Short mmCIF file of C-alpha atoms and ligand atoms in Angstrom, two decimals:
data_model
loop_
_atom_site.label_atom_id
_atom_site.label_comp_id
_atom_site.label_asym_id
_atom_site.label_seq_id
_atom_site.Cartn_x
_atom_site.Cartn_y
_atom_site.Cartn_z
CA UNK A 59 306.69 -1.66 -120.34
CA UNK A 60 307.58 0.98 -122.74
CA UNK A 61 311.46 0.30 -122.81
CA UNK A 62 310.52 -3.59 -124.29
CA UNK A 63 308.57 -2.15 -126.97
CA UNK A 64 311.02 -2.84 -129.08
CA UNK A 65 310.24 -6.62 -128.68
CA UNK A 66 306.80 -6.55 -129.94
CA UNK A 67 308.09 -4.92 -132.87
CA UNK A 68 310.52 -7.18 -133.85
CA UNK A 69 308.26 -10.15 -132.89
CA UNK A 70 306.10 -8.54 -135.35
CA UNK A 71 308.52 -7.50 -137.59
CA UNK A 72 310.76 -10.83 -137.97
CA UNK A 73 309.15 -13.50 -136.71
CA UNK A 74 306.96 -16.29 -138.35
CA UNK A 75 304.61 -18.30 -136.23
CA UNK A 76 303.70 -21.80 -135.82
CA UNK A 77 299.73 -22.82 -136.71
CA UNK A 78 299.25 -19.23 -136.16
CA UNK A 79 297.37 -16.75 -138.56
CA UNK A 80 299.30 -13.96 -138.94
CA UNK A 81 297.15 -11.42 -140.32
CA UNK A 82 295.51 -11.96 -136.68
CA UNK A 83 298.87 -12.14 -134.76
CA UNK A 84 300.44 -8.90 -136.63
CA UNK A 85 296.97 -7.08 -135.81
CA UNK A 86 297.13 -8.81 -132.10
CA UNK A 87 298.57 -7.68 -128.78
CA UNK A 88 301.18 -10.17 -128.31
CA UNK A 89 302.03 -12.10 -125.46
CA UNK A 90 305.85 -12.52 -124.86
CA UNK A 91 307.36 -14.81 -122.17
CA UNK A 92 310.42 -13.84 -120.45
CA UNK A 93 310.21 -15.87 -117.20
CA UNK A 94 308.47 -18.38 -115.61
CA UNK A 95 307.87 -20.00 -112.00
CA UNK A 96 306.83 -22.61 -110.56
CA UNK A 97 303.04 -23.14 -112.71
CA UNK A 98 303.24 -19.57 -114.25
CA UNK A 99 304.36 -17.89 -117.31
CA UNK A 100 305.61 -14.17 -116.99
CA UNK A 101 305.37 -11.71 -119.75
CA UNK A 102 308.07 -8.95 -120.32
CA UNK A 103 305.07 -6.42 -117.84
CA UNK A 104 305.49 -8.72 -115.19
CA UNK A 105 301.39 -10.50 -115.51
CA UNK A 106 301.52 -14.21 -114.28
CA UNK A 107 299.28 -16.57 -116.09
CA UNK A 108 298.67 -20.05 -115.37
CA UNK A 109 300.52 -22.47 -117.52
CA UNK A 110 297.16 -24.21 -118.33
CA UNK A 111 298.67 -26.82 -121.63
CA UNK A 112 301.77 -27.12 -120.33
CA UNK A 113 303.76 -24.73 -122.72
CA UNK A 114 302.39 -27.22 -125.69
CA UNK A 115 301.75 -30.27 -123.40
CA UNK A 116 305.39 -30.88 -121.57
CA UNK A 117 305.93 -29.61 -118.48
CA UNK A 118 305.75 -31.86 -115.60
CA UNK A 119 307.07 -30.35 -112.49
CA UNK A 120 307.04 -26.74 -113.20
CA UNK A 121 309.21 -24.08 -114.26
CA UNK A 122 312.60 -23.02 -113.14
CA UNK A 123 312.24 -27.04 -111.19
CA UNK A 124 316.01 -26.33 -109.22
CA UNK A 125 316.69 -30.43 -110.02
CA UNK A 126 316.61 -30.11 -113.59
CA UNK A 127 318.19 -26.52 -114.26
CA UNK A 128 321.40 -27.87 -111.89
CA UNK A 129 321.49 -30.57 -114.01
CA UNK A 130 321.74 -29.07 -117.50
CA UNK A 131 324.22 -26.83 -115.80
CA UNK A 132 326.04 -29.48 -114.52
CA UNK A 133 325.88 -31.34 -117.48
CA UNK A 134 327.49 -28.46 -119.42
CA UNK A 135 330.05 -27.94 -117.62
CA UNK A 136 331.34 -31.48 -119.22
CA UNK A 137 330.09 -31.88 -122.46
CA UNK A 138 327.35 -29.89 -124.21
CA UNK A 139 327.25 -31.97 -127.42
CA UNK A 140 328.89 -34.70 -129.46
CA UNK A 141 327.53 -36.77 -131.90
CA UNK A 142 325.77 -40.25 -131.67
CA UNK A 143 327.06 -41.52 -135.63
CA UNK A 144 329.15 -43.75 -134.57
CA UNK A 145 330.75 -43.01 -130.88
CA UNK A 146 328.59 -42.74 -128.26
CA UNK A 147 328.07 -40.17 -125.16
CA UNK A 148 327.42 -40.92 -121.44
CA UNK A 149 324.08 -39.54 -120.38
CA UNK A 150 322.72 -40.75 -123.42
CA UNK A 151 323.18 -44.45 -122.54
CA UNK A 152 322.26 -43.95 -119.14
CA UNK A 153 319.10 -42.71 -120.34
CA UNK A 154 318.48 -45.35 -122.64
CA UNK A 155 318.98 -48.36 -120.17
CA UNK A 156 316.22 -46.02 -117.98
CA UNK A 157 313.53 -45.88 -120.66
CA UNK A 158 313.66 -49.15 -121.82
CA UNK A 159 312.96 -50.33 -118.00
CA UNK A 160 309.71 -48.59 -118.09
CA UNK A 161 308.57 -49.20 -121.36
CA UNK A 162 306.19 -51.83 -122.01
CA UNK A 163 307.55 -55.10 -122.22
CA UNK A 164 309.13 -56.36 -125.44
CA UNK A 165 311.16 -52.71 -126.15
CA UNK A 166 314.78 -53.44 -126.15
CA UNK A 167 316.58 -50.81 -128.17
CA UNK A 168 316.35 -46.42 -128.48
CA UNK A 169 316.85 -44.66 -131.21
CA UNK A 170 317.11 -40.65 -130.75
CA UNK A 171 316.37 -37.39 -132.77
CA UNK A 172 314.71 -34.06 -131.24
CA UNK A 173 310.96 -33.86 -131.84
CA UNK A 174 307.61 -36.16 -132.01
CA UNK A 175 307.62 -35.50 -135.74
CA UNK A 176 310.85 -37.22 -136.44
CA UNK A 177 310.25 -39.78 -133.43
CA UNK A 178 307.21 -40.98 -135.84
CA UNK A 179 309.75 -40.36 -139.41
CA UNK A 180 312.04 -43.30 -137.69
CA UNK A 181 309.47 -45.46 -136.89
CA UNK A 182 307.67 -45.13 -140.22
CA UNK A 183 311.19 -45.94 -141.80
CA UNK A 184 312.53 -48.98 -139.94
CA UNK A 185 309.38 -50.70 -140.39
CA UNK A 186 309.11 -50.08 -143.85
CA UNK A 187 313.08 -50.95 -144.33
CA UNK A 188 312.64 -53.88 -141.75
CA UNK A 189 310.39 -55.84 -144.21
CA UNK A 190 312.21 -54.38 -147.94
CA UNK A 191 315.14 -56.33 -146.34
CA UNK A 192 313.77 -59.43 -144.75
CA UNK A 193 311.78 -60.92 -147.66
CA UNK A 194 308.63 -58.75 -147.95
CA UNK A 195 309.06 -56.34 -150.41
CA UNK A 196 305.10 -55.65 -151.03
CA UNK A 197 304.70 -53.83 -147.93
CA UNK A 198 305.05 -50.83 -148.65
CA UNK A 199 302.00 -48.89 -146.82
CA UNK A 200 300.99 -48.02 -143.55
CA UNK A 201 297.39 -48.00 -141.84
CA UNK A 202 296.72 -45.21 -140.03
CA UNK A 203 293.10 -43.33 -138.44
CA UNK A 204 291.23 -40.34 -139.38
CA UNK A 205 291.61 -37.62 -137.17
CA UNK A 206 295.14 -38.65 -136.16
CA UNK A 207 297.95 -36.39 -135.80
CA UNK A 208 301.58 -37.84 -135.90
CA UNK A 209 303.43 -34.30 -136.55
CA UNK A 210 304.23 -31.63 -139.24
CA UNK A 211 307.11 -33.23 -141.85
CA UNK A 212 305.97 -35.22 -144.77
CA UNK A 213 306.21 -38.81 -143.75
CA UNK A 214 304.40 -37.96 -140.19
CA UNK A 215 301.77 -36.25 -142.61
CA UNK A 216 301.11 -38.59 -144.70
CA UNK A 217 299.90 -40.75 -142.20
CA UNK A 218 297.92 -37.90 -140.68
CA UNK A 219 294.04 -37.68 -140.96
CA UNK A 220 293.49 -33.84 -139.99
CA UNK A 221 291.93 -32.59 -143.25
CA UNK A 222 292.40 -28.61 -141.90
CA UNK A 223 296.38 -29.60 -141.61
CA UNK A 224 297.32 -31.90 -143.85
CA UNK A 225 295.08 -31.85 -147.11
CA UNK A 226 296.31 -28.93 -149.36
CA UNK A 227 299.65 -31.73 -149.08
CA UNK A 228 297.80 -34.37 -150.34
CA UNK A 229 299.98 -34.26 -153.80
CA UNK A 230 303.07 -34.90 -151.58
CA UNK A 231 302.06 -38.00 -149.31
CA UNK A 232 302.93 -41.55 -149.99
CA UNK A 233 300.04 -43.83 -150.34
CA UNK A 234 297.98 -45.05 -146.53
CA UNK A 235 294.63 -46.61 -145.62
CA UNK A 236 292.41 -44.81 -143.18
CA UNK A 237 290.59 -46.51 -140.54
CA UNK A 238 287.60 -44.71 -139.02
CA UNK A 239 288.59 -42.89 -135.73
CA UNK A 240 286.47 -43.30 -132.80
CA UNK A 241 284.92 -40.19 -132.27
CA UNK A 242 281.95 -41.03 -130.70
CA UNK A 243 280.53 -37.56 -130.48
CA UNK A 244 280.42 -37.13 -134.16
CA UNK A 245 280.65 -41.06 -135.40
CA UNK A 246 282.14 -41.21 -138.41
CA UNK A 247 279.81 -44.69 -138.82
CA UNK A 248 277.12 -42.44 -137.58
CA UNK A 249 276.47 -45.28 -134.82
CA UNK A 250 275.95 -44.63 -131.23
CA UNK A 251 278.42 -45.26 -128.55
CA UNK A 252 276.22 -47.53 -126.17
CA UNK A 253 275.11 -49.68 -129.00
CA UNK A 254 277.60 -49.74 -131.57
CA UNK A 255 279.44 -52.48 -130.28
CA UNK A 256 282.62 -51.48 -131.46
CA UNK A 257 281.83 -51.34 -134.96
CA UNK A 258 284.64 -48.79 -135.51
CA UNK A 259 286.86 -51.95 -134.93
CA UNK A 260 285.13 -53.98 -136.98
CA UNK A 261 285.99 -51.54 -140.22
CA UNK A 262 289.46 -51.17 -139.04
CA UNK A 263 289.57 -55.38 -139.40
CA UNK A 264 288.19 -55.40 -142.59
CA UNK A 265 290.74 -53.33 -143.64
CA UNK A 266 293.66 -54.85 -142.29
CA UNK A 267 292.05 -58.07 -143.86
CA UNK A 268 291.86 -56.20 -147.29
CA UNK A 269 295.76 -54.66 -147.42
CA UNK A 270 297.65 -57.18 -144.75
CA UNK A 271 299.77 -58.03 -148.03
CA UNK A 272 300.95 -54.67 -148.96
CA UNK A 273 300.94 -52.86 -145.10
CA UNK A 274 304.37 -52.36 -143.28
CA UNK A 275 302.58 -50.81 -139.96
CA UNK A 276 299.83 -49.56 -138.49
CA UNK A 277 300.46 -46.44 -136.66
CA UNK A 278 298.04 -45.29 -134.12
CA UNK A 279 297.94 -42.28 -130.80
CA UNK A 280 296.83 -44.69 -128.19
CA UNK A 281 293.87 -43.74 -125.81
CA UNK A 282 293.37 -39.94 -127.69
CA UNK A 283 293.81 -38.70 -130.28
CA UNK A 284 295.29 -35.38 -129.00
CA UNK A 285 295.45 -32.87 -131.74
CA UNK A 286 292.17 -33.19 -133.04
CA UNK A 287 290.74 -32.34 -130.02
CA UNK A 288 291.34 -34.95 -127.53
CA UNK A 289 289.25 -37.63 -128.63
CA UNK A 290 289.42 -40.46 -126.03
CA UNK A 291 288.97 -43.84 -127.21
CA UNK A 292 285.88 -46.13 -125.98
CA UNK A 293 287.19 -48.57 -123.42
CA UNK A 294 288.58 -51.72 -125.36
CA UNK A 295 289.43 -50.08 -128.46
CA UNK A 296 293.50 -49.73 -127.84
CA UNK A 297 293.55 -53.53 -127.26
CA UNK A 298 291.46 -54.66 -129.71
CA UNK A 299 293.13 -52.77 -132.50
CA UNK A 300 296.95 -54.08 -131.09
CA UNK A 301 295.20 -57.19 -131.38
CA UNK A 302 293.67 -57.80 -134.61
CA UNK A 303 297.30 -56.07 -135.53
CA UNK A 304 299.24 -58.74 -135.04
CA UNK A 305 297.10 -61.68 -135.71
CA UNK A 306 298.05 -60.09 -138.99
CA UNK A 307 301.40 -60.13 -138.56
CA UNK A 308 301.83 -56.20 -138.95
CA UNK A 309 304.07 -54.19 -137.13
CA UNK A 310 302.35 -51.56 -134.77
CA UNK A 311 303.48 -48.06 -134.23
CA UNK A 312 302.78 -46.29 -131.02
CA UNK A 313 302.72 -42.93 -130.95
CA UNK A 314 303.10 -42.05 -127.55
CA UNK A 315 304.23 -38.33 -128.22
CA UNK A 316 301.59 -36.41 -126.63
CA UNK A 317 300.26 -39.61 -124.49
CA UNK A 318 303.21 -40.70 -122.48
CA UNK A 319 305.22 -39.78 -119.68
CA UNK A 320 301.95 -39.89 -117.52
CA UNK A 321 299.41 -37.25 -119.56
CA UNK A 322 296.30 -39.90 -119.63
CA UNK A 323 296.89 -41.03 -115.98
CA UNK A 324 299.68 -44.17 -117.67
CA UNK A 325 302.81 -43.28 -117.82
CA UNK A 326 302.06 -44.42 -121.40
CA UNK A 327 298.98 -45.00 -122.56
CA UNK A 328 299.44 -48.46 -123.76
CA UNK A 329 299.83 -49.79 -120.39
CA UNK A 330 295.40 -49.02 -120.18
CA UNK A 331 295.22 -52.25 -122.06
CA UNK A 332 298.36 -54.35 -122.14
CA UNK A 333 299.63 -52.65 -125.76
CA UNK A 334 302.87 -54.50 -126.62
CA UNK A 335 303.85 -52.03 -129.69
CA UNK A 336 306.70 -52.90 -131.60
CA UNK A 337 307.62 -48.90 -131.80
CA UNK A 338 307.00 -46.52 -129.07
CA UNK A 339 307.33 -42.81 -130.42
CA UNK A 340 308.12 -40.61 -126.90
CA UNK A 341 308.81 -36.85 -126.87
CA UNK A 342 307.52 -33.63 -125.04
CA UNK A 343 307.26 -34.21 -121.15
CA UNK A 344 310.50 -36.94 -121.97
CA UNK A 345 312.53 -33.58 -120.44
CA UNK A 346 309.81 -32.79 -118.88
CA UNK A 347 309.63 -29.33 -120.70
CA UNK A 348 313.00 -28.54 -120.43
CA UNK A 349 315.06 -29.09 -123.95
CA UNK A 350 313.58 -30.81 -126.64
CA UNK A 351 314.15 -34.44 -127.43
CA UNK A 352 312.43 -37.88 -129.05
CA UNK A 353 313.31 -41.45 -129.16
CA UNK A 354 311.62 -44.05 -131.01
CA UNK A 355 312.17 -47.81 -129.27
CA UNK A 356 311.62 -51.17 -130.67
CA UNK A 357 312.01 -54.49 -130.42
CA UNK A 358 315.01 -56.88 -130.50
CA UNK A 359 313.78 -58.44 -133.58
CA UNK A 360 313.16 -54.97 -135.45
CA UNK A 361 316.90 -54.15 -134.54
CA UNK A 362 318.32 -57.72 -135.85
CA UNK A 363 316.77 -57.13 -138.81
CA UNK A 364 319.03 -54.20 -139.95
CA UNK A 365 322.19 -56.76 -139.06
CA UNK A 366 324.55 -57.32 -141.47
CA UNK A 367 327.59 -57.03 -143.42
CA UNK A 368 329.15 -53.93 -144.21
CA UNK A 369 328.77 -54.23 -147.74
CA UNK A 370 325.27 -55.60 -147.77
CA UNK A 371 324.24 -52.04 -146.62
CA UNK A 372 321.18 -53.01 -144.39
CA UNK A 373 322.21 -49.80 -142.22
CA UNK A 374 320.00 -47.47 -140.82
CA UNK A 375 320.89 -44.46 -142.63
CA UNK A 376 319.23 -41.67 -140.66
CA UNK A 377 320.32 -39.68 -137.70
CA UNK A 378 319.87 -35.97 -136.95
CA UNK A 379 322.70 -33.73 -136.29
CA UNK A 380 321.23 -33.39 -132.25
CA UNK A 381 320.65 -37.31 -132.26
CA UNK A 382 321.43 -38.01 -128.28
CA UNK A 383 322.36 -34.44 -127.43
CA UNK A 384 323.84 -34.60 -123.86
CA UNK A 385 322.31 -31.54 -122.34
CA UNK A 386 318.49 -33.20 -123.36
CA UNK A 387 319.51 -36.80 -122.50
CA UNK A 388 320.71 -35.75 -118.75
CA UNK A 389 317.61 -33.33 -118.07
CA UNK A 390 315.49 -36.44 -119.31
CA UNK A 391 317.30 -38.68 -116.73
CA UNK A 392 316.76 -36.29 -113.81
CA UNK A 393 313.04 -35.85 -115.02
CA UNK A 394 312.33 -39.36 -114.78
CA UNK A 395 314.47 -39.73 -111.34
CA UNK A 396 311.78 -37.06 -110.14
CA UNK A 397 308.68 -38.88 -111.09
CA UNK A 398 310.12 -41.35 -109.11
CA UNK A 399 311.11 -39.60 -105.87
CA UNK A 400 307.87 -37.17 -106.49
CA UNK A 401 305.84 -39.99 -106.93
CA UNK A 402 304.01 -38.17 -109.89
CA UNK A 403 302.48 -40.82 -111.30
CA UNK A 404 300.87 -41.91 -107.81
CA UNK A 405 299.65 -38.43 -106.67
CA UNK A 406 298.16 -37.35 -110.43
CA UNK A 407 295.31 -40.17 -109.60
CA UNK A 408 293.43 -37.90 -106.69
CA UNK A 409 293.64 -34.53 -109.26
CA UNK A 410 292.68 -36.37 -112.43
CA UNK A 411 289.53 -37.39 -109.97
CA UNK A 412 288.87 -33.28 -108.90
CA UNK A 413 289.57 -32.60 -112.25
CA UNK A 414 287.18 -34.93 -113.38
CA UNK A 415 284.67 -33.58 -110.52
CA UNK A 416 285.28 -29.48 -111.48
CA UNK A 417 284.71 -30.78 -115.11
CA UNK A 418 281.02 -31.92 -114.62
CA UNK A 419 279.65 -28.31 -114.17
CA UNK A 420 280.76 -27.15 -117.26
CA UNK A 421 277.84 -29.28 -118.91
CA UNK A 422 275.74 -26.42 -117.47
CA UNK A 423 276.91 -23.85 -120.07
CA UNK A 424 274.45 -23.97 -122.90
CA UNK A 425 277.70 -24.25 -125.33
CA UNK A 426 279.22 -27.57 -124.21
CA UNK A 427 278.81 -30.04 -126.17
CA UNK A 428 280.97 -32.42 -125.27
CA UNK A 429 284.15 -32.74 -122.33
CA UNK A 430 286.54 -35.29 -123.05
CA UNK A 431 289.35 -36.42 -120.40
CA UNK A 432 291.33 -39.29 -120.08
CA UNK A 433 294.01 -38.57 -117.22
CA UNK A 434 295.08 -35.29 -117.16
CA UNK A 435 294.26 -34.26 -121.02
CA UNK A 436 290.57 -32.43 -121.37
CA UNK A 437 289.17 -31.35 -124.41
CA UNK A 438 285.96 -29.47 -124.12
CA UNK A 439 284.08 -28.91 -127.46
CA UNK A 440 281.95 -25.72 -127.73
CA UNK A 441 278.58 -25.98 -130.16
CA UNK A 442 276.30 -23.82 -131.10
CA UNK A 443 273.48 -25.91 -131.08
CA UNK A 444 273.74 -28.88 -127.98
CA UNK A 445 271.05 -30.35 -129.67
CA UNK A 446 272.25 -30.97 -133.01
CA UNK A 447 275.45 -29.85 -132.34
CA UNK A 448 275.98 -27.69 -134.89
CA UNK A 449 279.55 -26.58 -134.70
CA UNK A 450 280.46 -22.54 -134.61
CA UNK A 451 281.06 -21.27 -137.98
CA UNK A 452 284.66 -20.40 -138.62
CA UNK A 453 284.69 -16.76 -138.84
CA UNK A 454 283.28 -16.46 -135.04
CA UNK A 455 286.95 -17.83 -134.12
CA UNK A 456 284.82 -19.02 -130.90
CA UNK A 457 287.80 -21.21 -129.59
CA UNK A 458 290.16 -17.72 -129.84
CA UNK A 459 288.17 -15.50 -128.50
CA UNK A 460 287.59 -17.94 -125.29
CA UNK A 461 291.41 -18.04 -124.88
CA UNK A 462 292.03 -14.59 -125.62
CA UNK A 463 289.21 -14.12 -122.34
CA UNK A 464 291.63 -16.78 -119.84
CA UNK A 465 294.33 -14.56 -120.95
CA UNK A 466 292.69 -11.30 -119.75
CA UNK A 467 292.13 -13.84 -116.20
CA UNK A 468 295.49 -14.83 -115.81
CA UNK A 469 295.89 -17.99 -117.63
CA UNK A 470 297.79 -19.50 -120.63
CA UNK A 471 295.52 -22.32 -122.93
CA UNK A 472 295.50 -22.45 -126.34
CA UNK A 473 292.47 -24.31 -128.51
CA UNK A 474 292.17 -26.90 -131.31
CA UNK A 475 289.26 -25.07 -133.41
CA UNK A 476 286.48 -24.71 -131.02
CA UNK A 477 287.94 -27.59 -128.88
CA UNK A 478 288.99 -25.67 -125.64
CA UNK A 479 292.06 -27.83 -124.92
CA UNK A 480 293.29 -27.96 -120.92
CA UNK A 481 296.62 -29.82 -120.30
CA UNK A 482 297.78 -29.06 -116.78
CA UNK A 483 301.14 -29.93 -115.55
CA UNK A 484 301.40 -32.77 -113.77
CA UNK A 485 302.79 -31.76 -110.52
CA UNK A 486 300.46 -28.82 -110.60
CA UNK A 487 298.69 -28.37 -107.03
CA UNK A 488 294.81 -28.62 -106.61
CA UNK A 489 294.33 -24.83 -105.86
CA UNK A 490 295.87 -23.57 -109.20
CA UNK A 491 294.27 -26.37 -110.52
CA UNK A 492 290.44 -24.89 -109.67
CA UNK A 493 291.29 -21.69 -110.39
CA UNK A 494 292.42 -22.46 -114.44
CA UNK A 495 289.23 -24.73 -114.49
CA UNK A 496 287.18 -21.36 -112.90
CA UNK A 497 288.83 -19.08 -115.22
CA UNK A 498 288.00 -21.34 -118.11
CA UNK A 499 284.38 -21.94 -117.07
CA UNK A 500 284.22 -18.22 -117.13
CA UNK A 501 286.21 -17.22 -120.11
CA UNK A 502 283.82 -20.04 -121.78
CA UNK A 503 280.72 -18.09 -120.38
CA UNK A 504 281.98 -14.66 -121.36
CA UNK A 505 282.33 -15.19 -125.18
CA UNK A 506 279.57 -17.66 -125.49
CA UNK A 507 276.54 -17.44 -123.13
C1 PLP B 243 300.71 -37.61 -131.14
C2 PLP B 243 301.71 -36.64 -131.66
N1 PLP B 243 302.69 -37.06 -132.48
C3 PLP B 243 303.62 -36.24 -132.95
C4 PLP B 243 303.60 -34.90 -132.64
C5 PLP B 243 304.63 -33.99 -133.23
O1 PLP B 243 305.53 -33.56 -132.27
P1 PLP B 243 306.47 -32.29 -132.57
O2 PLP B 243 305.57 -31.11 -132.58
O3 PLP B 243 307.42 -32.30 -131.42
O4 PLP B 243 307.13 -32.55 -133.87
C6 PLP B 243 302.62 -34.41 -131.79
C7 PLP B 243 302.58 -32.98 -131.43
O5 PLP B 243 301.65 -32.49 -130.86
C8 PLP B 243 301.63 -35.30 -131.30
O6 PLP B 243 300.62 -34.87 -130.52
#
């Protein structure tokens, strides 16, 4: 529409964009949102397109959801924001008594701030403060998995294991171990999956064994590792890690940012094998796409330990300025009343089963190397070669071009490298659901068959 033009200028002209190139974007036809309904995203022409990640994996029941809009509203009309230093604010508490009922067992306590980054910061701190004031002043590193993602700010780097993301900050980090990720398709122990036995596990023991001294935490995305490209974890490997965890006596740190709130067919992932974490890192679908949010729980015995005098200063001292915001904490109550009364959890099961079904044909296209799902999170990795599977090279931008093709179809995904990443919302219904998996199929034909 000619009169917007103006927007793609300014887009152009004054904004900088996340993970994005933007020697590409400012040479690109940009999309811009203005509205959305229901399982669609509207651009400023008026083209629909299939929400197919979930605006960047949160939405649950779909846009413009009456429920949660009448809420924030509502919840405006009384008190838009106060602070949590110190004084407290009502829908903040009642959301806190909610989430700790349907946490795994053993979380007691909440802590807020605004995004899955700084969920992770707070967890990475109170364990590491826990022990510096209870006696254990070695333990000072954390374990953590190649291929992990735990968010963009330094601490949540530094126990990242994306090399594309997070190497040129190497200089910056604080010291971690790395246990091998299991990403069976390309083993890092160059072991198969039917006959490794686990031996993934077996390194992450010995290492534990090696640094139990000097570790504060392992931190760990249970059942996939999202951001590099949706690797799902071999049955038994969750458990076994919690496991040999605390027979240690280390802390563990789930990061249930991208996992929880129902995405892997849990509503969290740790629940798939019994995971008792001492921190639970929640964000994104906590509003169910609606205003951003985090909390970080733990345990009673995490919290006692920062109990004290005044003067002996074993205070938390961190809190962002939008710690508890009451707009986010009330849309995050009515979100979880509506998994409730919508039963999503229940009614995902029969669509993570077509899902699973539509998924099998894509094996037919001579560039799909692997598909990965675990509940309602796919990644499907495009090769070159099947056989070897020789990975694209990075100038044919494969992934992009494959999105840029669902695009021209109507729908909204958005890769990891040549990883074709699908993330529908939850509550989506099974006819939109075939028709992003048929769009993708062909968008995945298009650019590479
Ligand atoms: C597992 C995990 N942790 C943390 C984050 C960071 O969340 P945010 O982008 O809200 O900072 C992400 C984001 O994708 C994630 O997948």
């Amino acid at each position: 529409m000619e009169e917007k033009g103006f927007l793609v200028e300014w887009d152009k002209k004054y904004i900088w964009h996340p993970f994005t190139q933007m020697k590409d974007y400012l040479a690109s036809d940009p999309l811009i949102i203005e509205r959305a309904e229901g399982f669609y995203l509207i651009d400023i022409e008026g083209n629909r397109y299939i929400d197919g990640v979930s605006s960047l994996w949160v939405l649950v029941h779909g846009h413009g959801k009456k429920e949660l809009i009448e809420t924030i509203k509502e919840q405006a009309d009384k008190l838009c924001h106060s602070t949590l230093l110190g004084i407290a604010n009502v829908p903040s508490i009642l959301l806190s008594k909610k989430l700790i009922e349907i946490a795994p067992e053993g979380l007691k306590k909440v802590f807020y701030s605004d995004n899955g980054s700084t969920s992770v910061e707070v967890a990475l701190k109170m364990a590491y403060q826990f022990w510096q004031q209870n006696n254990e002043k070695r333990r000072k590193r954390f374990i953590k998995f190649s291929n992990a993602y735990h968010g963009d700010t330094i601490g949540s780097v530094s126990v990242g294991g994306i090399d594309l993301f997070h190497k040129i900050y190497k200089p910056l980090l604080f010291k971690t171990y790395k246990a091998p990720s299991p990403y069976c398709y390309r083993c890092p122990m160059k072991l198969k999956k039917d006959t490794c036995g686990l031996a993934c596990v077996d390194a992450f023991e010995r290492t534990v064994k090696k640094y139990k001294d000097e570790v504060c935490a392992v931190i760990i995305e249970p059942v996939v590792q999202g951001a590099a490209g949706m690797i799902v974890q071999p049955d038994g490997f969750l458990g076994a890690i919690w496991k040999i965890t605390k027979e240690n006596g280390l802390l563990f740190i789930a990061d249930e940012v991208a996992t929880g709130f129902g995405r892997t067919g849990y509503m969290f992932a740790c629940e798939k094998e019994g995971v008792k974490p001492d921190f639970l890192c929640l964000s994104k679908s906590i509003t169910g796409g609606y205003l951003p949010l985090a909390a970080t729980l733990t345990t009673e015995e995490i919290f006692n330990g920062f109990l004290g005098r005044f003067e002996e200063y074993r205070t938390f001292f961190h809190g962002h300025t939008y710690t508890g915001n009451p707009l986010a904490c009330a849309v995050a109550l009515k979100n979880l009343e509506l998994y409730k009364k919508d039963k999503i959890i229940e009614r995902l099961q029969e669509k993570i089963q077509l899902l699973e079904n539509e998924l099998k044909r894509f094996y037919e296209l001579p560039s799909v190397g692997e598909i990965r799902q675990q509940g309602f999170m796919v990644g499907i990795e495009l090769v070159q070669n099947k056989k070897t599977k020789r990975p694209y090279s990075p100038k044919e931008k494969i992934g992009q071009k494959v999105i840029y093709e669902a695009r021209k179809m109507g729908v909204v995904i958005r890769p990891l490298g040549d990883v074709i990443v699908l993330m529908p919302p939850l509550a989506i219904d099974d006819d939109l659901l075939k028709e992003l998996l048929d769009v993708t199929y062909k968008s995945i034909e298009k650019v590479t068959v």
